[in-house]
Amino acid sequence: MSEEKQNRGEQLRRALLYDKKNGYDQLVPGDEEAMEAYCTGYKQFLDAGKTERECVDRTVALAESAGFKPYVRGMELKPGDKVYRINRGKAITLAVIGKKSLDQGANIGAAHIDSPRLDLKQTPLYETEELAFLKTHYYGGIRKYQWVTIPLELHGVIALKSGQTIRVSIGNGEGDPLFTIDDLLPHLGVEQSKKPLGEAIPAESLNILVGSRPLEGDEGKDRVKLAALELLNRKYGITEADFISAELCAVPAFNARDIGFDRSLIGAYGHDDRVCAYACLAALLQLSEPEYTAVCMLADKEEIGSEGVTGMKSAAFDTFMEDLCQAQGIPLRVCYEKSFCLSADVTAAYDPNFADVYEKRNSAFVNYGMGLCKYTGARGKSGASDASAEVVARVRRVLDSASVVWQMAELGKVDAGGGGTVAAYMAERNIDTLDAGVPVLSMHAPFETVGKLDCYMTFKGMKAVFEAV
Ligand code: MN
Ligand code: MN
């Protein structure tokens, strides 16, 4: 082959082929330092927010120190105003008012702050064979076998008939006790080990061990349970019946940690979807006076289908947006039809240890940047919002002009399974919506793993969307 022909091939290759590159080969000056600083803030956010309520609290603290104020219906709004509204302590919407009026639409980032976990049942506490346990009903798509024999913390609230709500957080304080769910020893696990993964640990065996010491000097029934209740009564002033109006969750007792010799990854509970929630929030907090109004929606209940009054299907979001629109005398529907939403949720990272469920050409890879999903859904795109080609093109332009490292992402092989996000519910509102987020290893496990580069690029991408003109 002549040298000329070979050069031509090289030129064509460069000009025509879509070349995927590791994000570490594409960083621009300043990225590396900014990435480390950003990830430190993210890890703090994770450690402070183990439930959606705690994430809302942390979000408010960060927002208030960045000048955000609670929005009261009827308040006047001018460009650069920073407002937020909490929905029942479990979801929050924040906005920075743009130079352009809301009839030109808003740029929205929507993520969720609920994560898979074990909720306590409403009559949870019982004693058997002088051990006290709490019954659970798992929340979201968990693989039950992953939740036994790990340390657990207890977080949530107990609402009393008096109207008072008591916050509970046991396990993340200095010297706090932890809880756990026991599993069978291998010596006696012969039959259990023959069962399929999904059946080996039935949901009704996910009972949390909370005590073993009987009430001193008592000869009655359930002495261990009674002793535990006495401790709870002393600490929180509650009785057994108060569990009826409680929301208590067992979450993994792991704080976020760097993973790998090179510290390039973060292992933590709740990356799905706090990794995108934090990216949306951190990007919004840096805005001063964007062209278009920027909105960050942190929703609850995504893991169980976005249902309920605090989920993305709830009209609470529309009510807040309508209040903002009314301050400018604009009908909500006019704002929506011009708006854009990045549904910021995690996607599956290609895992070479389970290569057979992925389709390599269309999978997201760790360190290849923010993953855009034109569609999600399952088996034939069912349940997906499927962004239009024009919307994808616009986002490509915005991300490329801000030097964001990004990749296209599809969850896995078409017939292997699937999943959804809040995208479909934003699209139903007549808002152009595209899914995008951080690729995760071991998604929905008690300890999930993400790449720092992908976390940072998702933040950078979110900021580019908010700043788009
Ligand atoms: Mn998610
Ligand atoms: Mn999820």
CSV table of C-alpha atoms and ligand atoms in Angstrom, one decimal:
chain,number,residue,atom,x,y,z
A,1,MET,CA,0.0,0.0,0.0
A,2,SER,CA,1.3,3.4,-0.9
A,3,GLU,CA,2.0,6.0,1.8
A,4,GLU,CA,-0.5,8.3,0.2
A,5,LYS,CA,-3.3,5.8,0.5
A,6,GLN,CA,-2.4,5.0,4.1
A,7,ASN,CA,-2.6,8.8,5.0
A,8,ARG,CA,-6.0,9.0,3.3
A,9,GLY,CA,-7.3,6.2,5.5
A,10,GLU,CA,-6.0,7.9,8.6
A,11,GLN,CA,-7.6,11.2,7.6
A,12,LEU,CA,-10.9,9.6,6.9
A,13,ARG,CA,-10.7,7.7,10.2
A,14,ARG,CA,-10.2,10.9,12.1
A,15,ALA,CA,-12.9,12.8,10.1
A,16,LEU,CA,-15.6,10.2,10.0
A,17,LEU,CA,-15.5,7.8,12.8
A,18,TYR,CA,-17.1,8.4,16.2
A,19,ASP,CA,-14.2,7.9,18.5
A,20,LYS,CA,-14.9,7.1,22.2
A,21,LYS,CA,-12.1,8.2,24.5
A,22,ASN,CA,-11.4,7.7,28.2
A,23,GLY,CA,-12.3,10.9,30.0
A,24,TYR,CA,-8.8,11.1,31.6
A,25,ASP,CA,-7.4,11.6,28.1
A,26,GLN,CA,-9.7,14.6,27.6
A,27,LEU,CA,-9.5,16.7,30.7
A,28,VAL,CA,-8.9,20.4,30.2
A,29,PRO,CA,-6.7,22.5,32.5
A,30,GLY,CA,-8.3,23.0,35.9
A,31,ASP,CA,-10.6,20.0,35.6
A,32,GLU,CA,-8.5,17.7,37.9
A,33,GLU,CA,-8.4,20.1,40.9
A,34,ALA,CA,-12.1,21.1,40.4
A,35,MET,CA,-13.1,17.4,40.2
A,36,GLU,CA,-11.4,16.5,43.5
A,37,ALA,CA,-12.9,19.6,45.3
A,38,TYR,CA,-16.3,18.8,43.8
A,39,CYS,CA,-16.2,15.2,44.9
A,40,THR,CA,-15.2,16.1,48.5
A,41,GLY,CA,-18.4,18.2,48.7
A,42,TYR,CA,-20.4,15.4,47.2
A,43,LYS,CA,-19.1,12.9,49.8
A,44,GLN,CA,-20.2,15.3,52.5
A,45,PHE,CA,-23.6,15.5,51.0
A,46,LEU,CA,-23.9,11.7,51.0
A,47,ASP,CA,-22.8,11.4,54.6
A,48,ALA,CA,-25.4,14.0,55.7
A,49,GLY,CA,-28.2,12.6,53.6
A,50,LYS,CA,-29.1,9.0,54.1
A,51,THR,CA,-32.8,9.6,53.5
A,52,GLU,CA,-34.8,12.0,51.3
A,53,ARG,CA,-35.7,14.1,54.3
A,54,GLU,CA,-32.1,14.4,55.3
A,55,CYS,CA,-31.2,15.3,51.7
A,56,VAL,CA,-33.8,18.0,51.8
A,57,ASP,CA,-32.3,19.4,55.1
A,58,ARG,CA,-28.8,19.4,53.7
A,59,THR,CA,-30.0,21.0,50.4
A,60,VAL,CA,-31.8,23.8,52.3
A,61,ALA,CA,-28.6,24.5,54.4
A,62,LEU,CA,-26.5,24.7,51.2
A,63,ALA,CA,-29.1,26.8,49.4
A,64,GLU,CA,-29.6,29.3,52.2
A,65,SER,CA,-25.9,29.9,52.5
A,66,ALA,CA,-25.9,30.6,48.7
A,67,GLY,CA,-28.7,33.2,49.2
A,68,PHE,CA,-31.8,31.2,48.4
A,69,LYS,CA,-35.1,32.1,50.2
A,70,PRO,CA,-38.3,30.1,50.6
A,71,TYR,CA,-40.8,31.2,47.9
A,72,VAL,CA,-44.1,32.5,49.2
A,73,ARG,CA,-46.9,32.7,46.7
A,74,GLY,CA,-47.4,36.2,45.4
A,75,MET,CA,-43.8,37.3,46.0
A,76,GLU,CA,-42.4,39.4,43.2
A,77,LEU,CA,-39.5,37.9,41.2
A,78,LYS,CA,-36.7,39.6,39.3
A,79,PRO,CA,-33.8,38.2,37.4
A,80,GLY,CA,-31.2,36.7,39.7
A,81,ASP,CA,-33.7,35.9,42.5
A,82,LYS,CA,-33.0,32.6,44.2
A,83,VAL,CA,-36.0,30.7,45.7
A,84,TYR,CA,-37.0,27.3,46.8
A,85,ARG,CA,-40.0,25.4,48.1
A,86,ILE,CA,-40.0,22.2,50.2
A,87,ASN,CA,-42.7,19.6,49.6
A,88,ARG,CA,-43.6,17.9,52.9
A,89,GLY,CA,-40.0,17.7,54.0
A,90,LYS,CA,-39.3,15.0,51.3
A,91,ALA,CA,-38.8,16.8,48.0
A,92,ILE,CA,-37.6,20.3,47.1
A,93,THR,CA,-37.6,22.5,44.1
A,94,LEU,CA,-35.2,25.4,43.7
A,95,ALA,CA,-35.0,28.1,41.1
A,96,VAL,CA,-32.8,30.9,39.9
A,97,ILE,CA,-34.9,33.5,38.0
A,98,GLY,CA,-33.5,34.2,34.5
A,99,LYS,CA,-33.1,37.3,32.5
A,100,LYS,CA,-35.7,36.1,30.0
A,101,SER,CA,-39.3,35.9,31.1
A,102,LEU,CA,-40.8,32.4,31.9
A,103,ASP,CA,-42.8,32.5,28.6
A,104,GLN,CA,-39.4,31.6,27.0
A,105,GLY,CA,-39.3,28.5,29.1
A,106,ALA,CA,-37.0,27.2,31.9
A,107,ASN,CA,-34.0,24.9,32.0
A,108,ILE,CA,-34.9,22.1,34.5
A,109,GLY,CA,-32.7,19.5,36.1
A,110,ALA,CA,-34.7,16.8,37.8
A,111,ALA,CA,-33.2,14.1,40.0
A,112,HIS,CA,-34.4,12.0,42.9
A,113,ILE,CA,-33.2,11.8,46.5
A,114,ASP,CA,-34.9,8.6,47.6
A,115,SER,CA,-32.8,5.4,47.4
A,116,PRO,CA,-33.5,1.7,47.9
A,117,ARG,CA,-33.6,0.8,51.6
A,118,LEU,CA,-35.5,-1.3,54.2
A,119,ASP,CA,-38.5,0.5,55.7
A,120,LEU,CA,-39.9,-0.6,59.0
A,121,LYS,CA,-43.4,-2.0,59.0
A,122,GLN,CA,-46.0,-0.1,61.1
A,123,THR,CA,-46.0,-2.7,63.8
A,124,PRO,CA,-42.4,-3.6,63.6
A,125,LEU,CA,-41.1,-4.6,67.0
A,126,TYR,CA,-41.4,-8.2,68.3
A,127,GLU,CA,-39.5,-10.7,70.4
A,128,THR,CA,-38.9,-14.3,69.7
A,129,GLU,CA,-36.7,-16.7,71.6
A,130,GLU,CA,-35.5,-13.8,73.7
A,131,LEU,CA,-34.2,-11.8,70.8
A,132,ALA,CA,-35.9,-8.5,69.7
A,133,PHE,CA,-36.4,-7.7,66.0
A,134,LEU,CA,-37.9,-5.1,63.7
A,135,LYS,CA,-40.0,-6.3,60.7
A,136,THR,CA,-39.2,-4.5,57.4
A,137,HIS,CA,-40.8,-4.0,54.0
A,138,TYR,CA,-38.2,-3.2,51.5
A,139,TYR,CA,-38.4,0.0,49.4
A,140,GLY,CA,-37.4,0.0,45.8
A,141,GLY,CA,-35.7,-2.6,43.8
A,142,ILE,CA,-33.2,-4.4,46.1
A,143,ARG,CA,-31.4,-7.7,45.8
A,144,LYS,CA,-32.4,-9.0,49.2
A,145,TYR,CA,-29.3,-11.2,49.7
A,146,GLN,CA,-27.1,-8.0,49.7
A,147,TRP,CA,-28.8,-6.6,52.8
A,148,VAL,CA,-28.0,-9.4,55.3
A,149,THR,CA,-25.0,-9.3,57.6
A,150,ILE,CA,-24.1,-5.7,56.9
A,151,PRO,CA,-24.1,-2.9,59.5
A,152,LEU,CA,-27.3,-0.8,59.4
A,153,GLU,CA,-28.3,2.6,60.7
A,154,LEU,CA,-31.9,3.6,61.6
A,155,HIS,CA,-33.1,7.0,60.2
A,156,GLY,CA,-36.5,8.7,60.0
A,157,VAL,CA,-39.3,10.3,61.9
A,158,ILE,CA,-41.9,9.4,64.4
A,159,ALA,CA,-45.0,11.6,64.2
A,160,LEU,CA,-46.9,11.8,67.5
A,161,LYS,CA,-50.7,12.3,67.9
A,162,SER,CA,-49.8,15.6,69.6
A,163,GLY,CA,-48.6,17.0,66.2
A,164,GLN,CA,-44.9,16.8,67.2
A,165,THR,CA,-42.5,15.0,64.9
A,166,ILE,CA,-39.4,13.4,66.3
A,167,ARG,CA,-36.3,12.9,64.2
A,168,VAL,CA,-34.5,9.6,64.6
A,169,SER,CA,-31.0,9.0,63.5
A,170,ILE,CA,-29.2,6.1,65.2
A,171,GLY,CA,-25.9,4.8,63.9
A,172,ASN,CA,-24.1,7.7,62.3
A,173,GLY,CA,-23.2,9.5,65.6
A,174,GLU,CA,-20.0,8.9,67.4
A,175,GLY,CA,-20.2,5.7,69.5
A,176,ASP,CA,-23.8,4.9,68.3
A,177,PRO,CA,-24.9,1.3,68.2
A,178,LEU,CA,-25.7,-0.3,64.8
A,179,PHE,CA,-28.1,-2.9,63.7
A,180,THR,CA,-27.9,-5.9,61.4
A,181,ILE,CA,-29.9,-8.7,59.7
A,182,ASP,CA,-28.5,-12.2,60.3
A,183,ASP,CA,-28.0,-14.9,57.7
A,184,LEU,CA,-27.4,-18.6,57.8
A,185,LEU,CA,-24.0,-20.1,58.5
A,186,PRO,CA,-22.6,-22.0,55.5
A,187,HIS,CA,-22.4,-25.1,57.6
A,188,LEU,CA,-26.2,-25.3,57.7
A,189,GLY,CA,-26.8,-23.5,54.4
A,190,VAL,CA,-26.9,-26.6,52.2
A,191,GLU,CA,-30.5,-26.2,51.1
A,192,GLN,CA,-30.5,-22.4,51.1
A,193,SER,CA,-27.5,-22.4,48.7
A,194,LYS,CA,-29.4,-24.4,46.1
A,195,LYS,CA,-32.1,-21.7,45.8
A,196,PRO,CA,-32.0,-19.0,43.1
A,197,LEU,CA,-30.6,-15.7,44.3
A,198,GLY,CA,-34.0,-14.0,44.3
A,199,GLU,CA,-35.5,-16.7,46.5
A,200,ALA,CA,-32.8,-17.5,49.0
A,201,ILE,CA,-33.6,-14.6,51.3
A,202,PRO,CA,-37.4,-14.1,51.6
A,203,ALA,CA,-38.6,-10.5,52.4
A,204,GLU,CA,-40.2,-11.7,55.6
A,205,SER,CA,-36.8,-12.9,56.9
A,206,LEU,CA,-35.3,-9.4,56.5
A,207,ASN,CA,-35.8,-8.8,60.3
A,208,ILE,CA,-33.4,-6.4,62.0
A,209,LEU,CA,-31.8,-7.6,65.2
A,210,VAL,CA,-32.2,-4.8,67.8
A,211,GLY,CA,-31.7,-6.4,71.2
A,212,SER,CA,-31.1,-9.4,73.4
A,213,ARG,CA,-31.0,-8.2,77.0
A,214,PRO,CA,-34.1,-9.0,79.1
A,215,LEU,CA,-35.7,-6.4,81.4
A,216,GLU,CA,-34.0,-6.8,84.7
A,217,GLY,CA,-35.9,-8.5,87.6
A,218,ASP,CA,-39.0,-9.1,85.4
A,219,GLU,CA,-40.5,-12.5,85.0
A,220,GLY,CA,-43.3,-11.6,82.5
A,221,LYS,CA,-43.5,-12.1,78.8
A,222,ASP,CA,-41.4,-10.4,76.1
A,223,ARG,CA,-38.8,-9.0,78.5
A,224,VAL,CA,-36.3,-8.2,75.7
A,225,LYS,CA,-38.9,-6.3,73.7
A,226,LEU,CA,-40.0,-4.4,76.8
A,227,ALA,CA,-36.5,-3.5,77.7
A,228,ALA,CA,-36.0,-2.1,74.2
A,229,LEU,CA,-39.2,-0.1,74.4
A,230,GLU,CA,-38.2,1.3,77.7
A,231,LEU,CA,-35.0,2.6,76.1
A,232,LEU,CA,-36.9,4.1,73.2
A,233,ASN,CA,-39.4,5.7,75.6
A,234,ARG,CA,-36.6,7.2,77.7
A,235,LYS,CA,-34.9,8.6,74.6
A,236,TYR,CA,-37.8,9.7,72.4
A,237,GLY,CA,-40.8,9.6,74.7
A,238,ILE,CA,-42.6,7.1,72.5
A,239,THR,CA,-44.7,4.0,73.1
A,240,GLU,CA,-45.2,0.9,70.8
A,241,ALA,CA,-48.3,2.4,69.2
A,242,ASP,CA,-46.3,5.4,67.9
A,243,PHE,CA,-44.6,3.2,65.3
A,244,ILE,CA,-47.9,3.3,63.6
A,245,SER,CA,-47.3,6.9,62.5
A,246,ALA,CA,-43.5,6.6,62.0
A,247,GLU,CA,-41.3,6.4,58.9
A,248,LEU,CA,-38.2,4.7,60.0
A,249,CYS,CA,-35.7,3.3,57.5
A,250,ALA,CA,-32.8,1.0,57.8
A,251,VAL,CA,-29.9,2.2,55.6
A,252,PRO,CA,-26.4,0.8,55.2
A,253,ALA,CA,-24.0,2.2,57.9
A,254,PHE,CA,-21.3,3.1,55.4
A,255,ASN,CA,-20.1,6.6,54.8
A,256,ALA,CA,-18.7,7.6,51.4
A,257,ARG,CA,-15.1,6.5,50.8
A,258,ASP,CA,-12.6,6.8,48.0
A,259,ILE,CA,-12.1,3.4,46.2
A,260,GLY,CA,-9.0,2.2,44.5
A,261,PHE,CA,-5.2,2.6,44.9
A,262,ASP,CA,-5.6,5.7,42.7
A,263,ARG,CA,-8.7,7.0,44.6
A,264,SER,CA,-10.4,7.5,41.3
A,265,LEU,CA,-13.8,6.0,42.4
A,266,ILE,CA,-16.3,6.7,45.2
A,267,GLY,CA,-18.0,3.9,47.1
A,268,ALA,CA,-21.2,4.8,49.0
A,269,TYR,CA,-24.8,4.1,49.8
A,270,GLY,CA,-27.3,6.1,47.7
A,271,HIS,CA,-25.4,7.2,44.6
A,272,ASP,CA,-28.7,6.4,42.8
A,273,ASP,CA,-29.7,9.2,42.6
A,274,ARG,CA,-27.9,11.5,45.0
A,275,VAL,CA,-25.0,11.7,42.6
A,276,CYS,CA,-27.2,13.4,40.1
A,277,ALA,CA,-29.2,15.3,42.7
A,278,TYR,CA,-26.0,16.9,44.0
A,279,ALA,CA,-24.8,17.6,40.5
A,280,CYS,CA,-28.0,19.5,39.7
A,281,LEU,CA,-27.9,21.3,43.0
A,282,ALA,CA,-24.2,22.3,43.0
A,283,ALA,CA,-24.6,23.6,39.4
A,284,LEU,CA,-27.7,25.7,40.4
A,285,LEU,CA,-26.0,27.1,43.5
A,286,GLN,CA,-23.3,28.6,41.3
A,287,LEU,CA,-25.6,30.5,39.0
A,288,SER,CA,-26.0,34.3,39.4
A,289,GLU,CA,-28.3,35.5,36.6
A,290,PRO,CA,-28.8,32.9,33.9
A,291,GLU,CA,-30.5,33.7,30.5
A,292,TYR,CA,-33.4,31.3,31.2
A,293,THR,CA,-34.8,30.5,34.6
A,294,ALA,CA,-33.0,27.5,36.0
A,295,VAL,CA,-34.9,25.0,38.1
A,296,CYS,CA,-33.5,22.1,40.2
A,297,MET,CA,-36.2,19.5,41.2
A,298,LEU,CA,-35.2,16.9,43.8
A,299,ALA,CA,-38.0,14.4,43.9
A,300,ASP,CA,-39.0,11.6,46.3
A,301,LYS,CA,-40.5,8.2,45.4
A,302,GLU,CA,-38.7,7.6,42.1
A,303,GLU,CA,-37.7,4.1,43.3
A,304,ILE,CA,-41.3,3.1,43.6
A,305,GLY,CA,-42.6,4.6,40.4
A,306,SER,CA,-42.6,8.4,41.2
A,307,GLU,CA,-46.0,7.9,42.8
A,308,GLY,CA,-47.5,9.8,45.8
A,309,VAL,CA,-47.7,13.4,46.8
A,310,THR,CA,-43.9,13.8,47.0
A,311,GLY,CA,-43.1,11.9,43.8
A,312,MET,CA,-42.5,13.4,40.3
A,313,LYS,CA,-46.1,12.7,39.2
A,314,SER,CA,-47.3,15.0,42.0
A,315,ALA,CA,-48.8,18.3,41.1
A,316,ALA,CA,-46.6,19.9,43.7
A,317,PHE,CA,-44.0,20.6,41.0
A,318,ASP,CA,-46.6,22.2,38.8
A,319,THR,CA,-48.0,24.3,41.6
A,320,PHE,CA,-44.5,25.7,42.4
A,321,MET,CA,-43.9,26.4,38.7
A,322,GLU,CA,-47.3,28.0,38.3
A,323,ASP,CA,-46.6,30.3,41.2
A,324,LEU,CA,-43.4,31.4,39.6
A,325,CYS,CA,-45.2,31.9,36.3
A,326,GLN,CA,-48.0,33.9,37.9
A,327,ALA,CA,-45.4,36.3,39.4
A,328,GLN,CA,-44.6,37.2,35.8
A,329,GLY,CA,-48.2,37.0,34.5
A,330,ILE,CA,-47.5,33.9,32.3
A,331,PRO,CA,-49.7,30.8,31.9
A,332,LEU,CA,-47.9,27.6,33.1
A,333,ARG,CA,-48.5,25.8,29.8
A,334,VAL,CA,-46.7,28.5,27.9
A,335,CYS,CA,-43.6,28.1,30.1
A,336,TYR,CA,-43.7,24.3,29.9
A,337,GLU,CA,-43.9,24.1,26.1
A,338,LYS,CA,-40.7,26.1,25.8
A,339,SER,CA,-38.9,24.4,28.6
A,340,PHE,CA,-36.2,21.8,28.6
A,341,CYS,CA,-35.6,19.1,31.3
A,342,LEU,CA,-32.5,17.0,31.9
A,343,SER,CA,-33.8,14.1,33.8
A,344,ALA,CA,-30.7,13.5,35.8
A,345,ASP,CA,-30.5,9.9,36.9
A,346,VAL,CA,-27.9,7.2,37.1
A,347,THR,CA,-27.3,4.6,34.4
A,348,ALA,CA,-25.6,1.2,34.5
A,349,ALA,CA,-21.9,1.2,34.0
A,350,TYR,CA,-20.5,-1.6,31.9
A,351,ASP,CA,-19.3,-4.2,34.2
A,352,PRO,CA,-16.7,-6.6,32.7
A,353,ASN,CA,-17.5,-9.1,35.5
A,354,PHE,CA,-21.0,-9.5,34.1
A,355,ALA,CA,-20.3,-8.7,30.4
A,356,ASP,CA,-23.1,-10.9,29.1
A,357,VAL,CA,-26.0,-8.6,30.1
A,358,TYR,CA,-24.4,-5.5,28.4
A,359,GLU,CA,-24.3,-4.5,24.8
A,360,LYS,CA,-20.9,-3.0,24.6
A,361,ARG,CA,-21.3,-0.7,21.7
A,362,ASN,CA,-24.1,1.2,23.5
A,363,SER,CA,-23.2,0.9,27.1
A,364,ALA,CA,-21.8,3.6,29.4
A,365,PHE,CA,-18.3,3.1,30.7
A,366,VAL,CA,-16.8,4.3,34.0
A,367,ASN,CA,-14.6,7.4,33.3
A,368,TYR,CA,-16.2,8.1,29.9
A,369,GLY,CA,-18.2,11.0,31.3
A,370,MET,CA,-21.9,11.9,31.8
A,371,GLY,CA,-24.1,9.3,30.2
A,372,LEU,CA,-27.0,10.5,27.9
A,373,CYS,CA,-29.9,8.1,27.4
A,374,LYS,CA,-32.1,9.0,24.5
A,375,TYR,CA,-34.6,6.5,25.9
A,376,THR,CA,-34.8,4.2,28.9
A,377,GLY,CA,-37.7,1.7,29.5
A,378,ALA,CA,-37.8,-2.0,29.1
A,379,ARG,CA,-38.2,-4.5,26.2
A,380,GLY,CA,-39.3,-2.3,23.3
A,381,LYS,CA,-38.7,1.1,25.1
A,382,SER,CA,-41.8,0.5,27.1
A,383,GLY,CA,-42.2,3.3,29.7
A,384,ALA,CA,-39.6,5.5,28.1
A,385,SER,CA,-40.0,9.1,27.1
A,386,ASP,CA,-37.6,8.8,24.1
A,387,ALA,CA,-36.2,12.2,23.5
A,388,SER,CA,-36.4,13.5,20.0
A,389,ALA,CA,-33.3,13.7,17.7
A,390,GLU,CA,-33.5,17.5,17.8
A,391,VAL,CA,-33.3,17.6,21.6
A,392,VAL,CA,-30.3,15.2,21.6
A,393,ALA,CA,-28.6,17.4,19.0
A,394,ARG,CA,-29.2,20.5,21.1
A,395,VAL,CA,-27.7,18.8,24.2
A,396,ARG,CA,-24.7,17.6,22.2
A,397,ARG,CA,-24.0,21.2,21.1
A,398,VAL,CA,-24.4,22.6,24.7
A,399,LEU,CA,-22.1,19.9,26.2
A,400,ASP,CA,-19.4,20.1,23.6
A,401,SER,CA,-19.2,23.8,23.8
A,402,ALA,CA,-18.6,23.6,27.5
A,403,SER,CA,-15.9,20.8,27.2
A,404,VAL,CA,-18.0,18.3,29.0
A,405,VAL,CA,-16.9,14.7,28.7
A,406,TRP,CA,-20.0,12.7,27.8
A,407,GLN,CA,-21.1,9.4,26.3
A,408,MET,CA,-24.3,7.8,25.1
A,409,ALA,CA,-25.7,5.1,27.4
A,410,GLU,CA,-28.2,2.3,27.2
A,411,LEU,CA,-28.8,0.3,30.3
A,412,GLY,CA,-28.0,-3.2,28.9
A,413,LYS,CA,-29.0,-5.8,26.4
A,414,VAL,CA,-32.6,-5.2,25.1
A,415,ASP,CA,-33.9,-8.4,26.5
A,416,ALA,CA,-31.9,-8.4,29.7
A,417,GLY,CA,-34.3,-6.1,31.6
A,418,GLY,CA,-34.7,-2.3,31.9
A,419,GLY,CA,-35.7,0.6,34.0
A,420,GLY,CA,-37.3,4.0,34.1
A,421,THR,CA,-36.7,7.5,35.5
A,422,VAL,CA,-38.7,10.6,36.1
A,423,ALA,CA,-38.2,11.6,32.4
A,424,ALA,CA,-41.6,10.2,31.3
A,425,TYR,CA,-43.4,12.3,33.8
A,426,MET,CA,-41.7,15.5,32.8
A,427,ALA,CA,-42.3,14.8,29.1
A,428,GLU,CA,-46.0,14.2,30.0
A,429,ARG,CA,-46.1,17.9,31.1
A,430,ASN,CA,-45.2,18.9,27.5
A,431,ILE,CA,-41.5,19.5,28.5
A,432,ASP,CA,-38.8,18.3,26.1
A,433,THR,CA,-36.8,15.9,28.3
A,434,LEU,CA,-33.6,13.9,28.0
A,435,ASP,CA,-32.2,11.4,30.4
A,436,ALA,CA,-28.6,11.9,31.5
A,437,GLY,CA,-26.5,10.9,34.5
A,438,VAL,CA,-23.6,9.1,36.1
A,439,PRO,CA,-22.8,5.4,35.2
A,440,VAL,CA,-22.9,3.3,38.4
A,441,LEU,CA,-21.4,-0.1,39.2
A,442,SER,CA,-23.5,-2.3,41.5
A,443,MET,CA,-26.6,0.0,41.2
A,444,HIS,CA,-29.1,-0.4,44.0
A,445,ALA,CA,-26.6,-2.4,46.2
A,446,PRO,CA,-26.0,-1.1,49.7
A,447,PHE,CA,-22.6,0.0,48.5
A,448,GLU,CA,-22.5,1.4,45.0
A,449,THR,CA,-19.5,2.6,43.0
A,450,VAL,CA,-19.0,5.6,40.7
A,451,GLY,CA,-16.1,7.3,39.0
A,452,LYS,CA,-15.1,10.7,40.2
A,453,LEU,CA,-14.6,11.9,36.7
A,454,ASP,CA,-18.2,11.0,35.8
A,455,CYS,CA,-19.6,12.7,38.9
A,456,TYR,CA,-17.7,15.9,38.0
A,457,MET,CA,-18.7,15.8,34.3
A,458,THR,CA,-22.3,15.4,35.2
A,459,PHE,CA,-22.1,18.5,37.4
A,460,LYS,CA,-20.3,20.4,34.5
A,461,GLY,CA,-22.9,19.2,32.1
A,462,MET,CA,-25.8,20.3,34.3
A,463,LYS,CA,-24.2,23.7,34.7
A,464,ALA,CA,-23.8,24.0,30.9
A,465,VAL,CA,-27.5,23.2,30.5
A,466,PHE,CA,-28.5,25.8,33.1
A,467,GLU,CA,-26.2,28.4,31.4
A,468,ALA,CA,-27.3,27.6,27.9
A,469,VAL,CA,-28.4,30.7,25.9
B,1,MN,MN,-32.5,6.5,39.9
B,2,MN,MN,-32.9,3.4,41.1
